[in-house]
Tab-separated table of C-alpha atoms and ligand atoms in Angstrom:
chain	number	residue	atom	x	y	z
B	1	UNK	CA	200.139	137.563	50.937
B	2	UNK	CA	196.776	139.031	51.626
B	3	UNK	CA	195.761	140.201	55.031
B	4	UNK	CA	193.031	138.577	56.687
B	5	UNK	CA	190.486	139.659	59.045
B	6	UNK	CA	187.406	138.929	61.443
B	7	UNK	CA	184.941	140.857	61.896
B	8	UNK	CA	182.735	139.515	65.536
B	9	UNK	CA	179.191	140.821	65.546
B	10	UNK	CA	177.495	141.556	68.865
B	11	UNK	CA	175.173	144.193	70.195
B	12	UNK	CA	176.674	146.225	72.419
B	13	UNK	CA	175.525	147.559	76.027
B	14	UNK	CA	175.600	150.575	77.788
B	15	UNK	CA	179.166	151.121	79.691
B	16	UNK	CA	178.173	153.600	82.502
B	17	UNK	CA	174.679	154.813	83.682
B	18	UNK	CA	175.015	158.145	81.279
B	19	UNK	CA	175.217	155.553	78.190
B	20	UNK	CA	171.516	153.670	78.980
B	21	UNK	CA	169.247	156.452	77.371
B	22	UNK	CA	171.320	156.599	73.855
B	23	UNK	CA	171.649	152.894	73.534
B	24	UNK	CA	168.230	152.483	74.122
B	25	UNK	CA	167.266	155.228	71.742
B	26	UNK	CA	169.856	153.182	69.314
B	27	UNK	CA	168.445	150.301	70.233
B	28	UNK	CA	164.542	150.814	69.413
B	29	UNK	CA	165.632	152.990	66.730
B	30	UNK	CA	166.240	149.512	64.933
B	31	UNK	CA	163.338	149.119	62.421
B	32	UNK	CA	164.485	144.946	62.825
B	33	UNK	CA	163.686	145.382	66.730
B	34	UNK	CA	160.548	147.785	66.146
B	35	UNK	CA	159.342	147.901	62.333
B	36	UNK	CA	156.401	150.289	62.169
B	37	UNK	CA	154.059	151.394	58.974
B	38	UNK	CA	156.017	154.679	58.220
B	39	UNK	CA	159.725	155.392	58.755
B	40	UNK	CA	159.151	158.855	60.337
B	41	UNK	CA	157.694	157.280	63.628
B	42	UNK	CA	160.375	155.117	64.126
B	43	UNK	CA	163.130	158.083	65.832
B	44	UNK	CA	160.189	159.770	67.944
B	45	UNK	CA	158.731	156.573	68.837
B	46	UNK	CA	162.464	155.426	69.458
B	47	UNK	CA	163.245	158.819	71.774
B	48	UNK	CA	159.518	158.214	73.182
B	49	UNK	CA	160.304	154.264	74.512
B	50	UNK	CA	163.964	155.018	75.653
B	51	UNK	CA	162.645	158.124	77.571
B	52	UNK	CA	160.335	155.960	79.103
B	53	UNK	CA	161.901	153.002	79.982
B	54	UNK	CA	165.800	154.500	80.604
B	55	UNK	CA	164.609	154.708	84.486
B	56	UNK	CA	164.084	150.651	84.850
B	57	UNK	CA	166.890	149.891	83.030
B	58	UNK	CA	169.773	152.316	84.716
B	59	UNK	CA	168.326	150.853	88.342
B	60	UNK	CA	168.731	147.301	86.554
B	61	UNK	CA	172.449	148.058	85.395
B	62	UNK	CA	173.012	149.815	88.356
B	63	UNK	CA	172.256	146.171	90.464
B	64	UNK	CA	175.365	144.744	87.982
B	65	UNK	CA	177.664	147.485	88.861
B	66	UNK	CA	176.841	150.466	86.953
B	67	UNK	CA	177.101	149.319	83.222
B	68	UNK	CA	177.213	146.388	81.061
B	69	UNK	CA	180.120	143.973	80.842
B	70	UNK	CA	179.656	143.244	77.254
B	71	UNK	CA	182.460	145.234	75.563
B	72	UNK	CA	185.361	144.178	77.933
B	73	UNK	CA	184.014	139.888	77.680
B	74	UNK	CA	184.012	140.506	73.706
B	75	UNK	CA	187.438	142.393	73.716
B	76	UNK	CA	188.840	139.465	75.798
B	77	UNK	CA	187.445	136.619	73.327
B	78	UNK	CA	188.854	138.740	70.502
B	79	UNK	CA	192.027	138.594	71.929
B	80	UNK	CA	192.029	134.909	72.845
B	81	UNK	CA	190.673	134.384	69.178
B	82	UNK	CA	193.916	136.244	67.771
B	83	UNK	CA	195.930	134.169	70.322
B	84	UNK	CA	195.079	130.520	69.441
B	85	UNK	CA	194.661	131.432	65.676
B	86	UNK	CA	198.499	132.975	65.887
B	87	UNK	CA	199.018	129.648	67.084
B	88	UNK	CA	197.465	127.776	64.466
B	89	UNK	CA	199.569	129.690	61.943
B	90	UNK	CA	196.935	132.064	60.737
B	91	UNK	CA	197.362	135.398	61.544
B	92	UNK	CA	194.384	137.500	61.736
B	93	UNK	CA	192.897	141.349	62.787
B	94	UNK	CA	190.291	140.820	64.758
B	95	UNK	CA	187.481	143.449	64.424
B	96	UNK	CA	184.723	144.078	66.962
B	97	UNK	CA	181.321	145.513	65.697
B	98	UNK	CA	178.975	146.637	68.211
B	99	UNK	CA	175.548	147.308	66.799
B	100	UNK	CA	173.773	149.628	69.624
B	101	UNK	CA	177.236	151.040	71.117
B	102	UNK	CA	180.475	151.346	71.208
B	103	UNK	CA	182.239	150.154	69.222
B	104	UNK	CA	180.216	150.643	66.283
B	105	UNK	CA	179.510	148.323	63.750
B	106	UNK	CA	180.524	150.954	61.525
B	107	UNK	CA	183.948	151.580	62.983
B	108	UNK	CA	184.994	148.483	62.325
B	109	UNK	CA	184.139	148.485	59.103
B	110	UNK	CA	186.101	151.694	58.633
B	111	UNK	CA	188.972	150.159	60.432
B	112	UNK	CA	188.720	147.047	58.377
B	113	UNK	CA	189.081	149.219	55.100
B	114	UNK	CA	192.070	151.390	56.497
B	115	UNK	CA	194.106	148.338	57.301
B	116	UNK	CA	193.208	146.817	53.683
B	117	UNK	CA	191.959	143.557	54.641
B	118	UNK	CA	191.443	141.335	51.442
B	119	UNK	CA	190.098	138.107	52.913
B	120	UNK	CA	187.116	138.864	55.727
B	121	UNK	CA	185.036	136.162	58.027
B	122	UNK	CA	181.283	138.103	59.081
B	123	UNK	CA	181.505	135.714	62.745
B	124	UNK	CA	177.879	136.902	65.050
B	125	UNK	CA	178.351	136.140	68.594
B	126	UNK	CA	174.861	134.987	68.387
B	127	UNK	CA	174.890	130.965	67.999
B	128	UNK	CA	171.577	131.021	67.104
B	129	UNK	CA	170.129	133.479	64.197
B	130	UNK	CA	166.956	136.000	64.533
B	131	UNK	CA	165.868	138.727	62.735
B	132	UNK	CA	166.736	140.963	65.825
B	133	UNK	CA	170.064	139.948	66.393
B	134	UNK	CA	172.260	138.641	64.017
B	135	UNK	CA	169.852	139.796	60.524
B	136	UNK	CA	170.348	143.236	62.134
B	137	UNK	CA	173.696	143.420	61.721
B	138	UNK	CA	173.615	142.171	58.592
B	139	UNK	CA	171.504	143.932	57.353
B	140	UNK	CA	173.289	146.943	58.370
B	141	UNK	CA	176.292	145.211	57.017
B	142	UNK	CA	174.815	145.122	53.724
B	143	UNK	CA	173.716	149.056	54.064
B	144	UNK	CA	177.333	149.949	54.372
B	145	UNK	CA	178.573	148.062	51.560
B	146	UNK	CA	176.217	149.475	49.272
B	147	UNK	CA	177.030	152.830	50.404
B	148	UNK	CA	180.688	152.237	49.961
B	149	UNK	CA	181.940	150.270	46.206
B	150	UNK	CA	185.249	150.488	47.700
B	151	UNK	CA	184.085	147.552	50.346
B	152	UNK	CA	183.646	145.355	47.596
B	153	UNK	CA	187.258	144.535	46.775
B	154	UNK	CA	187.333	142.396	50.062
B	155	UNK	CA	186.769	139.067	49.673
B	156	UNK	CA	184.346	138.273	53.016
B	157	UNK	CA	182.138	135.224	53.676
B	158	UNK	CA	179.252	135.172	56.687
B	159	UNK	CA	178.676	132.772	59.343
B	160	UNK	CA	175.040	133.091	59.456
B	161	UNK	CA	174.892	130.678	62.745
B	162	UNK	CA	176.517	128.016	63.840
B	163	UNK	CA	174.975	126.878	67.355
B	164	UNK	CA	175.522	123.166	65.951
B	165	UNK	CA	179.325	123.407	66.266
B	166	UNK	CA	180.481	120.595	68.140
B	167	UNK	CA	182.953	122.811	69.871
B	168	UNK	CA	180.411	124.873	71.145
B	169	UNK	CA	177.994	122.200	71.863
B	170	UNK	CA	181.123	120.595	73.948
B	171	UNK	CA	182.216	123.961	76.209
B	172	UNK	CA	178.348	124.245	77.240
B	173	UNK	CA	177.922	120.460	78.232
B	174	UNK	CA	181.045	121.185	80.340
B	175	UNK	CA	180.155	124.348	81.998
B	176	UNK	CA	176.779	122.403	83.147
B	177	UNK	CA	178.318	119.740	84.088
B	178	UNK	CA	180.702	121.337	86.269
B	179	UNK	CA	177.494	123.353	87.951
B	180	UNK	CA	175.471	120.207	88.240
B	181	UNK	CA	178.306	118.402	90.095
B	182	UNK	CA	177.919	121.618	92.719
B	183	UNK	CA	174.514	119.868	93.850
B	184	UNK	CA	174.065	117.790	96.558
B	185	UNK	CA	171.972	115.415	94.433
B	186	UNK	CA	173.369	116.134	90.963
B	187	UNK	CA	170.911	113.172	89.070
B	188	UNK	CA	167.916	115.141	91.018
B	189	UNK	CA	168.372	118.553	89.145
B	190	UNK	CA	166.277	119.989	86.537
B	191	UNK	CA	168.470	121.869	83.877
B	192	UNK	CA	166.381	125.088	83.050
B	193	UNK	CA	167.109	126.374	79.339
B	194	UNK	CA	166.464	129.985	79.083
B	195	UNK	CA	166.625	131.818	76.018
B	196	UNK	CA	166.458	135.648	75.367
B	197	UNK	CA	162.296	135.591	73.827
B	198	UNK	CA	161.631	137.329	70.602
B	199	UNK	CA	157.981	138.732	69.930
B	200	UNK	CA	155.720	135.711	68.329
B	201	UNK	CA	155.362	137.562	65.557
B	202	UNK	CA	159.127	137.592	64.574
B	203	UNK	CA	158.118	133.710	63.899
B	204	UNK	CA	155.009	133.394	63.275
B	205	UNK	CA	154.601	136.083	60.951
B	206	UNK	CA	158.000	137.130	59.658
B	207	UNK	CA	159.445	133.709	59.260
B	208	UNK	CA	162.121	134.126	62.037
B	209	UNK	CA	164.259	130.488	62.043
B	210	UNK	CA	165.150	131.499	65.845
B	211	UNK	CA	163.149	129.153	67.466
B	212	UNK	CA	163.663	126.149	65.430
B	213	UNK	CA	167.712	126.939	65.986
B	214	UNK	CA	167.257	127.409	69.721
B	215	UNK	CA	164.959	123.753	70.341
B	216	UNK	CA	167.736	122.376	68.043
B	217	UNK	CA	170.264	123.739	69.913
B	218	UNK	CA	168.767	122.765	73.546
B	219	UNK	CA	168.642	118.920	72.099
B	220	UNK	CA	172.063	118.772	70.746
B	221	UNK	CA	173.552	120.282	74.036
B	222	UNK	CA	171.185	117.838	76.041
B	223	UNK	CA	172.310	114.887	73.656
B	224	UNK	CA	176.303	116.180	74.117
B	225	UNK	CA	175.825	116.410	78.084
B	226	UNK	CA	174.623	112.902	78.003
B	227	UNK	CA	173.028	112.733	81.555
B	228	UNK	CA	169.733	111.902	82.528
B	229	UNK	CA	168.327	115.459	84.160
B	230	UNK	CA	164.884	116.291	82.988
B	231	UNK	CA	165.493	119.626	80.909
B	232	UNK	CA	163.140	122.573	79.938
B	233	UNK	CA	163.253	125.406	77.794
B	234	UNK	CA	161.662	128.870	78.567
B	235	UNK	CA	161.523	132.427	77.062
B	236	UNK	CA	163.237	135.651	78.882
B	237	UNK	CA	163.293	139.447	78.735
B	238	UNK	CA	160.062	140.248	77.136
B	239	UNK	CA	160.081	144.338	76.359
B	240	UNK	CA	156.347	145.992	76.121
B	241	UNK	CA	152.335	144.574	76.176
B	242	UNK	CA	153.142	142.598	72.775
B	243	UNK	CA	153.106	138.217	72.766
B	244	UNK	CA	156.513	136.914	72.989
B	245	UNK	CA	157.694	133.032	72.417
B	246	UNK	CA	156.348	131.090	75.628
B	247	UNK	CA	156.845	129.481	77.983
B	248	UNK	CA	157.886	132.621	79.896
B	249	UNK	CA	160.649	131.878	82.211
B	250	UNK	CA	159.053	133.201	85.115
B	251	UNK	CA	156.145	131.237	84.417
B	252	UNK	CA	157.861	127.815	84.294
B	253	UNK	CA	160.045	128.802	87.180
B	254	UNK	CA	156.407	128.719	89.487
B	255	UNK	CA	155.018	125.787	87.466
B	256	UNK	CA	158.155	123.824	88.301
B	257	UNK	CA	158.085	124.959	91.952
B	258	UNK	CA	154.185	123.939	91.480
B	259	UNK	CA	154.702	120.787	90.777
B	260	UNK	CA	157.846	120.054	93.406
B	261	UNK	CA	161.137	120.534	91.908
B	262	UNK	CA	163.538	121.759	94.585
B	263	UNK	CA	167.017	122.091	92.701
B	264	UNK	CA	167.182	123.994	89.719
B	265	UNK	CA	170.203	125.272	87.442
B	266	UNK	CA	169.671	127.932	84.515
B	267	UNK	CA	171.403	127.947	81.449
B	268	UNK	CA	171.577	130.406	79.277
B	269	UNK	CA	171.256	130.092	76.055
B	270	UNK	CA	170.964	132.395	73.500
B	271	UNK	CA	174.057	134.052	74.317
B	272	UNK	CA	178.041	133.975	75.123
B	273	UNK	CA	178.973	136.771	76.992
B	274	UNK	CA	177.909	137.629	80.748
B	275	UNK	CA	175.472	140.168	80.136
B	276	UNK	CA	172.609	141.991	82.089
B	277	UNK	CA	170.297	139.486	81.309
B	278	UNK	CA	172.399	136.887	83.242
B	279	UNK	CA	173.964	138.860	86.098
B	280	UNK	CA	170.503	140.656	86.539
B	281	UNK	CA	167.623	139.282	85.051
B	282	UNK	CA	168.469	135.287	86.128
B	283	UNK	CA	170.771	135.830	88.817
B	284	UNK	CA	168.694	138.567	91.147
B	285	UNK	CA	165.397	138.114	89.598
B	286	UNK	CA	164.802	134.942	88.594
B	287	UNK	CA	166.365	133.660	91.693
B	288	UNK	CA	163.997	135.610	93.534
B	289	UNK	CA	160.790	134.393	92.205
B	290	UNK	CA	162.130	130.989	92.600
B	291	UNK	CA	163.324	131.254	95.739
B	292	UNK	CA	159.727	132.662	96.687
B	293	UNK	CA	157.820	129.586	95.204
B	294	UNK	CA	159.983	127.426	97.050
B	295	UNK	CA	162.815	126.644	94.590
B	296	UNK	CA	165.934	126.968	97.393
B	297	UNK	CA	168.815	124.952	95.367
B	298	UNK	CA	169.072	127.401	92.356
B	299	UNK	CA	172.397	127.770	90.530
B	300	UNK	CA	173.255	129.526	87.292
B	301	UNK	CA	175.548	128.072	84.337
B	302	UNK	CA	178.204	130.995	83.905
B	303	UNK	CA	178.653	132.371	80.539
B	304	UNK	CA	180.946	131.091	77.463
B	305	UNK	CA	182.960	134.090	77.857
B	306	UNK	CA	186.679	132.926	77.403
B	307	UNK	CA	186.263	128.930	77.903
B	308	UNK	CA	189.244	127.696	76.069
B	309	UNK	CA	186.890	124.881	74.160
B	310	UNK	CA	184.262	128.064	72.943
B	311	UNK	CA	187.961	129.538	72.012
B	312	UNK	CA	188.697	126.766	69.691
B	313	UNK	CA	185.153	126.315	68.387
B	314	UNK	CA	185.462	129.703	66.918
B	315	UNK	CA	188.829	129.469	66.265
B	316	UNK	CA	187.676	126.249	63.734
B	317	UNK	CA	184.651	128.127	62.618
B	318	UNK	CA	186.611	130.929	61.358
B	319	UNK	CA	189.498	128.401	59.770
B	320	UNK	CA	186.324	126.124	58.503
B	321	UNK	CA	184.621	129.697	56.387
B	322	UNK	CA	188.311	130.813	55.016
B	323	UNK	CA	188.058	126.732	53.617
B	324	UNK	CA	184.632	126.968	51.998
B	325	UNK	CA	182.768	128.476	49.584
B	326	UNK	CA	182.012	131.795	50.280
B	327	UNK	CA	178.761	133.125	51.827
B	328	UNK	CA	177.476	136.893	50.553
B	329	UNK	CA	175.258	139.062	52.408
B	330	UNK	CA	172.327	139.399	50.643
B	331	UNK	CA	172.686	135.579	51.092
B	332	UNK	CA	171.628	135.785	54.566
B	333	UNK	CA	169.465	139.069	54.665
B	334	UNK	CA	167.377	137.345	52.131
B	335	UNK	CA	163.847	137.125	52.661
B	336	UNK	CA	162.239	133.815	54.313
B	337	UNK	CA	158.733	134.289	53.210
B	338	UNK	CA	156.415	135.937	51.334
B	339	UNK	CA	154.399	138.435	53.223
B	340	UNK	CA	151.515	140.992	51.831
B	341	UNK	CA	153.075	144.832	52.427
B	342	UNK	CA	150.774	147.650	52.088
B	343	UNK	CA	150.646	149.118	49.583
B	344	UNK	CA	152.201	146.602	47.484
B	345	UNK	CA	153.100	143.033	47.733
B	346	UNK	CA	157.362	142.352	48.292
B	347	UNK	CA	159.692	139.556	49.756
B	348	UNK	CA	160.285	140.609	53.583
B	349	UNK	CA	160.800	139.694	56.709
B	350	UNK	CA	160.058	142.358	58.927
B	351	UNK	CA	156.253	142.366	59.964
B	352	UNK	CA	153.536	142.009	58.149
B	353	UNK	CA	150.842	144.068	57.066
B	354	UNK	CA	148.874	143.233	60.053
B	355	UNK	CA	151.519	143.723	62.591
B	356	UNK	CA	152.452	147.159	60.995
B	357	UNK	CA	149.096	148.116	61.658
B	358	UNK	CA	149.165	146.984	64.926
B	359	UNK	CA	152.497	148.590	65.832
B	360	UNK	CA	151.199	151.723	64.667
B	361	UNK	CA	148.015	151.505	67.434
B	362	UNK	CA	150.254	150.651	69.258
B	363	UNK	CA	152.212	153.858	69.045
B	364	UNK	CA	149.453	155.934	69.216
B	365	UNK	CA	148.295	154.099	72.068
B	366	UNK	CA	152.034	154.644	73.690
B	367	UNK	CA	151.528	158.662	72.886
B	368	UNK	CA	147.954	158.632	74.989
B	369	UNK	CA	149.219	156.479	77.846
B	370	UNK	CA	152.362	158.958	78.054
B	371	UNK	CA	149.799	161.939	78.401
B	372	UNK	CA	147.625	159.475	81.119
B	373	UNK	CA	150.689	159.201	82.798
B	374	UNK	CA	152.122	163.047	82.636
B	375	UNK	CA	149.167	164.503	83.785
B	376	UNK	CA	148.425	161.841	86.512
B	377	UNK	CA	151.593	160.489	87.518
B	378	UNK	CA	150.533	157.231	87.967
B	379	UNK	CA	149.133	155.369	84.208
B	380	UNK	CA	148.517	152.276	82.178
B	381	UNK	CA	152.773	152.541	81.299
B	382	UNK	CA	153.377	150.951	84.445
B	383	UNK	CA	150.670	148.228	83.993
B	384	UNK	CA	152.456	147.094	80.885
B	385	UNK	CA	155.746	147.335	82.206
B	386	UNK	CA	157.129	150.113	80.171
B	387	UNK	CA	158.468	151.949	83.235
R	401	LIG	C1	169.960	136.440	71.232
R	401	LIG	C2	169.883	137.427	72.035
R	401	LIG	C3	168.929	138.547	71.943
R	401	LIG	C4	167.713	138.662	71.265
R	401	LIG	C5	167.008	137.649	70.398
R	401	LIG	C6	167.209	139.975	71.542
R	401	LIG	C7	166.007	140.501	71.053
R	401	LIG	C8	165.410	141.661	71.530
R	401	LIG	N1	165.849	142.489	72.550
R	401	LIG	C9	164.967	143.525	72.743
R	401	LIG	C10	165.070	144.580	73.685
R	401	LIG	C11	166.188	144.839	74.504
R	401	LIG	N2	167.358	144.148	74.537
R	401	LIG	C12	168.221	144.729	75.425
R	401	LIG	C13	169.500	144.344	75.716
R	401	LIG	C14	170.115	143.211	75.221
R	401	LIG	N3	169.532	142.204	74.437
R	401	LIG	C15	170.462	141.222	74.181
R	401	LIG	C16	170.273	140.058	73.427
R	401	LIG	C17	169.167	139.785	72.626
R	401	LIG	N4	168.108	140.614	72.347
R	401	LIG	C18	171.674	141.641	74.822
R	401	LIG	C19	172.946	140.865	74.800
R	401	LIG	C20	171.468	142.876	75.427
R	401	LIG	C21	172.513	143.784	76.118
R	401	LIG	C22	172.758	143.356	77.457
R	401	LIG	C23	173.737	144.198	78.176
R	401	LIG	O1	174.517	143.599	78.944
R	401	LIG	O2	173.725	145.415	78.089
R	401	LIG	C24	167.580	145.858	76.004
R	401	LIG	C25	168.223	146.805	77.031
R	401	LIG	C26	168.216	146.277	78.402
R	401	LIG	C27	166.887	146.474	79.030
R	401	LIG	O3	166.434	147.612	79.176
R	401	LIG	O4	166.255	145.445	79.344
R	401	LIG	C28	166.313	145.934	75.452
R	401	LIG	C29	165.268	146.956	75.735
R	401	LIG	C30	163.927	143.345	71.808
R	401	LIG	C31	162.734	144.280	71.690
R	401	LIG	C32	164.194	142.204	71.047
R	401	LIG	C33	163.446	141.572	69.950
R	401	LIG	C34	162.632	142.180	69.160
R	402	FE2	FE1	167.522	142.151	73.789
């Protein structure tokens, strides 16, 4: 019998304060996160960025202990996953592929080819699918089994997003329920959606489906909680002076104080794992700014993490791929729309022409304001919120 495998796809985060600088460097190395006109800006501008910004970010890991949780949640869901699909009768090897740190992407893979799997599932731990996230690491993906013939003999099928699992859906109605019954006034709370953001251009421009699957996914979790809370949906974690996908969640935060709501409980949801975007961003800063405009009953849905129901919805979306018709990568690296590249015309979904250009001002504008700031001490980085 052949050996099966799954291969979980997930970004990665820095484990101690020594780690922030590379993984940022990894991170905006990542022509899907910053796509600019010629290939040879992308590792200085990449080095340039990370220099700049590793400061912020090691104080903001710092506030969550020091490093990111992300490896040791994923480890524990892969081992849970391997638990209840033992159960079902399917044994698997379960294969964690980081795509900014440890453990590389590209370890797996090698791992996955040393223990001969024949019969692979490609599972994101993204529900929803962007360019940035998910098409990343399939795209990489691809990369590697071009480079390698050998990877072709496994059979392997992709989960390109599934945030409409009713599984899923189910363990996130639950997990705000449970937090809504902590209010005093549970029918008086507004439930307060916040997604990571993605620059505007991602969809506007580069035909990025990640908004359409995150509105979809707010209403199906609304319609599976069945209660009758108003609900909104913002935007977090914008990086750099560029427009990202609005509302922006400390924006909504003060026009919901504005207009009188008192109890308020974030959910997040864009992803499954505690992260620092939870434990920092919405739990010390968010709460912050909404306890400053007035806000005082502010609660936080916890993470997926191990929930025994998100357990079984993977568990069935992995059983659910082995039983269908099998999904190839270029399938879901494919382009979404046509876009004019200079110099020629070609199906892609990175930016377009325009954007390049204006990523490359942009860097050149990033090189100036780093001299502003050298010689001065004090520059325009700090206005935009690079540092
Ligand atoms: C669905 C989730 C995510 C999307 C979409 C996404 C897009 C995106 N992110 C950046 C820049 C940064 N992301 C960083 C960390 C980070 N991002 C996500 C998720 C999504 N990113 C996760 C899970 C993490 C890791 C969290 C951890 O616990 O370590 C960072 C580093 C942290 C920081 O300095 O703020 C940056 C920078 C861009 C530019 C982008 C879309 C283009
Ligand atoms: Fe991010």
């Amino acid at each position: 019998m052949g050996r099966t495998g799954v291969l979980l796809l997930n970004l990665g985060g820095p484990e101690q304060i020594e780690d922030v600088r590379p993984f940022l460097f990894n991170l905006f190395s990542d022509p899907e996160i910053i796509r600019l006109p010629f290939p040879w800006m992308q590792k200085p501008l990449a080095w340039l960025i990370s220099s700049l910004r590793s400061k912020r970010s090691q104080e903001n890991y710092l506030a969550i202990g020091g490093g990111s949780p992300l490896r040791q949640v994923t480890e524990a869901q892969a081992t849970a996953l391997e638990t209840n699909l033992k159960e079902k009768g399917e044994p698997v090897g379960i294969y964690i592929g980081m795509r900014y740190w440890h453990p590389f992407t590209e370890e797996a893979v090698a791992k996955i080819k040393r223990d001969r799997i024949d019969e692979l599932v490609i599972l994101p731990l993204y529900p929803q699918f962007s360019i940035s996230t998910s098409g990343s690491s399939f795209r990489l993906l691809e990369k590697l089994w071009q480079e390698d013939p050998s990877l072709n003999r496994i059979n392997y099928t992709v989960i390109r997003s599934w945030y409409e699992q009713p599984g899923y859906l189910q363990a996130m109605a639950q997990l705000i329920a449970q937090e809504l019954d902590k209010f005093a006034h549970p029918d008086e709370v507004t439930i307060f959606f916040s997604a990571h953001g993605v620059p505007v251009s991602y969809v506007e421009e580069a035909g990025d489906p990640y908004q359409k699957e995150i509105e979809e996914c707010t209403d199906l979790i609304m319609q599976t909680l069945n209660r009758p809370n108003p609900h909104v949906l913002a935007y977090q974690s914008r990086v750099g002076p560029v427009e990202w996908l609005k509302p922006y969640t400390e924006d909504a935060i003060q026009e919901l104080a504005n207009e009188g709501v008192q109890n308020l409980l974030v959910v997040p949801i864009s992803f499954v794992s505690e992260h620092i975007e939870t434990l920092q961003e919405i739990d010390i800063e968010y709460r912050e700014i909404a306890e400053e405009a007035g806000i005082h009953n502010f609660r936080r849905v916890p993470a997926l993490n191990t929930h025994p129901v998100f357990i079984e919805a993977l568990a069935d979306l992995v059983l659910n791929a082995l039983n269908s018709p099998k999904v190839q990568l270029p399938q879901v690296t494919q382009m979404k729309k046509q876009v004019k590249m200079y110099p020629q015309e070609r199906w892609e979904w990175g930016m377009t022409t325009s954007a390049e250009v204006w990523n490359g001002r942009l860097a050149m504008l990033g090189l100036i304001a780093l001299l502003i700031e050298l010689i001065s001490g004090h520059g325009p980085l700090h206005l935009v919120g690079l540092l």
